[in-house]
Coordinates of C-alpha atoms in Angstrom, one line a residue:
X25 CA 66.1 -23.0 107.4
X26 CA 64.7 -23.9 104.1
X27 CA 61.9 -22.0 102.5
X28 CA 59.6 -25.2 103.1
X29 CA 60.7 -25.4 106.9
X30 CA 59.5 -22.0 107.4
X31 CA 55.9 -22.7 105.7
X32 CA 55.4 -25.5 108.0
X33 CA 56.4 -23.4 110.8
X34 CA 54.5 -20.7 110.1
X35 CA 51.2 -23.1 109.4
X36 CA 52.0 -25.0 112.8
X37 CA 51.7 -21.4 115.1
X38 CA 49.0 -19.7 112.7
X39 CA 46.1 -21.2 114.8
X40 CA 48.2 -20.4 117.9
X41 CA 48.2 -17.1 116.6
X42 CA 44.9 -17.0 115.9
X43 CA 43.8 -17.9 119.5
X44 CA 46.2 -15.6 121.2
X45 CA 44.8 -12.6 118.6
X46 CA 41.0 -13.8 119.8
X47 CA 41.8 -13.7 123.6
X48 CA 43.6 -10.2 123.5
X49 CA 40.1 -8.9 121.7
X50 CA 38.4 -10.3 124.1
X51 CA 39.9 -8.7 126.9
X52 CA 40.1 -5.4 125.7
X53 CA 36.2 -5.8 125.2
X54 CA 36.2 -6.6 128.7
X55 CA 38.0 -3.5 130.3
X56 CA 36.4 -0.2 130.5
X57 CA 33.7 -1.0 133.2
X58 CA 33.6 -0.1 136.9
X59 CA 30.9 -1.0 140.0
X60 CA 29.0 0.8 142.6
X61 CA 28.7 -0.8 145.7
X62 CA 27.5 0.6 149.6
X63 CA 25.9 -0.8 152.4
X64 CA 22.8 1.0 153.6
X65 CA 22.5 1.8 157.1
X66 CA 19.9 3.6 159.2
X67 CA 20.2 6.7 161.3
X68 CA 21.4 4.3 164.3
X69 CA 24.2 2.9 162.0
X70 CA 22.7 -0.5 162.2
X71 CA 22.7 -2.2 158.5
X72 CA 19.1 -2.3 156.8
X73 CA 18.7 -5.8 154.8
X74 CA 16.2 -6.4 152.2
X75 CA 16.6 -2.3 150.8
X76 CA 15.6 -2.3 146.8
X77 CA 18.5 -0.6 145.1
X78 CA 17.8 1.0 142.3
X79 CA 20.9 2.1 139.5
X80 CA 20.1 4.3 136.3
X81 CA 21.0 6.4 133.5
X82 CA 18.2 8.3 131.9
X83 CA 20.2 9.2 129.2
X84 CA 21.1 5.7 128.1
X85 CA 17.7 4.0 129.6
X86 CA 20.0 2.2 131.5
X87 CA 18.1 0.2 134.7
X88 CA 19.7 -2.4 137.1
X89 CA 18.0 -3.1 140.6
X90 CA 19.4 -5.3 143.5
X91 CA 18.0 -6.0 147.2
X92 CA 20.5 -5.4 150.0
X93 CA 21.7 -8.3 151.4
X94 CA 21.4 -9.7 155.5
X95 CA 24.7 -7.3 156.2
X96 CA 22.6 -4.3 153.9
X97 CA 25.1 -4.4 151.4
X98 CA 25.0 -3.8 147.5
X99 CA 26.8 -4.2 144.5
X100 CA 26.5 -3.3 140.7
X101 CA 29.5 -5.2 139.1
X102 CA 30.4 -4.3 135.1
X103 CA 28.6 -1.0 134.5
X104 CA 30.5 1.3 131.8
X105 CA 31.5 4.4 133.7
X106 CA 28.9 7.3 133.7
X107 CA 26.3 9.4 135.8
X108 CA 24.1 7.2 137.6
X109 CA 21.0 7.8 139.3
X110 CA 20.8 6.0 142.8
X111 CA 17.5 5.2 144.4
X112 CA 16.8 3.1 147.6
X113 CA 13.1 1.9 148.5
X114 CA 12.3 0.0 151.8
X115 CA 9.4 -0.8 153.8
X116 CA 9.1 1.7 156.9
X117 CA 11.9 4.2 155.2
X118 CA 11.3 7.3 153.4
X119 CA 12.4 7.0 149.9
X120 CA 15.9 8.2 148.7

């Protein structure tokens, strides 16, 4: 190949290259993060729906809250992995 075939090949796959370098960043800025997830249940084993579930890291002021759902389950999704503090809060229930 001639020195001028190789310039436009180059130019052609530099935005191709470009993209590809983008999306890799991108994904590496994406991994690294886990979830907590549970179901709360009472002392009979039935599920308990509409529980406030609390998630937090004092040291970081991190703070998330969800609400159980009809099935009393949970989930945090994309937290960075750390100590957590776990607190559940319902009506008629003792809090934990």
């Amino acid at each position: 190949m001639k020195n001028s075939a190789w310039r436009a090949l180059i130019k052609s796959a530099f935005p191709l290259l470009i993209a590809l370098f983008v999306t890799a960043s991108v994904s590496l800025g994406q991994s690294g993060t886990t979830g907590v997830s549970g179901t709360v249940r009472d002392k009979n084993g039935a599920a308990v729906p509409g529980v406030t579930v609390k998630i937090s890291n004092p040291q970081t002021g991190f703070e998330r809250t969800v609400t159980t759902n009809e099935e009393g389950t949970y989930n945090f999704n994309t937290i960075l992995p750390a100590t957590y503090k776990i607190e559940f809060e319902a009506k008629g229930f003792k809090k934990v």
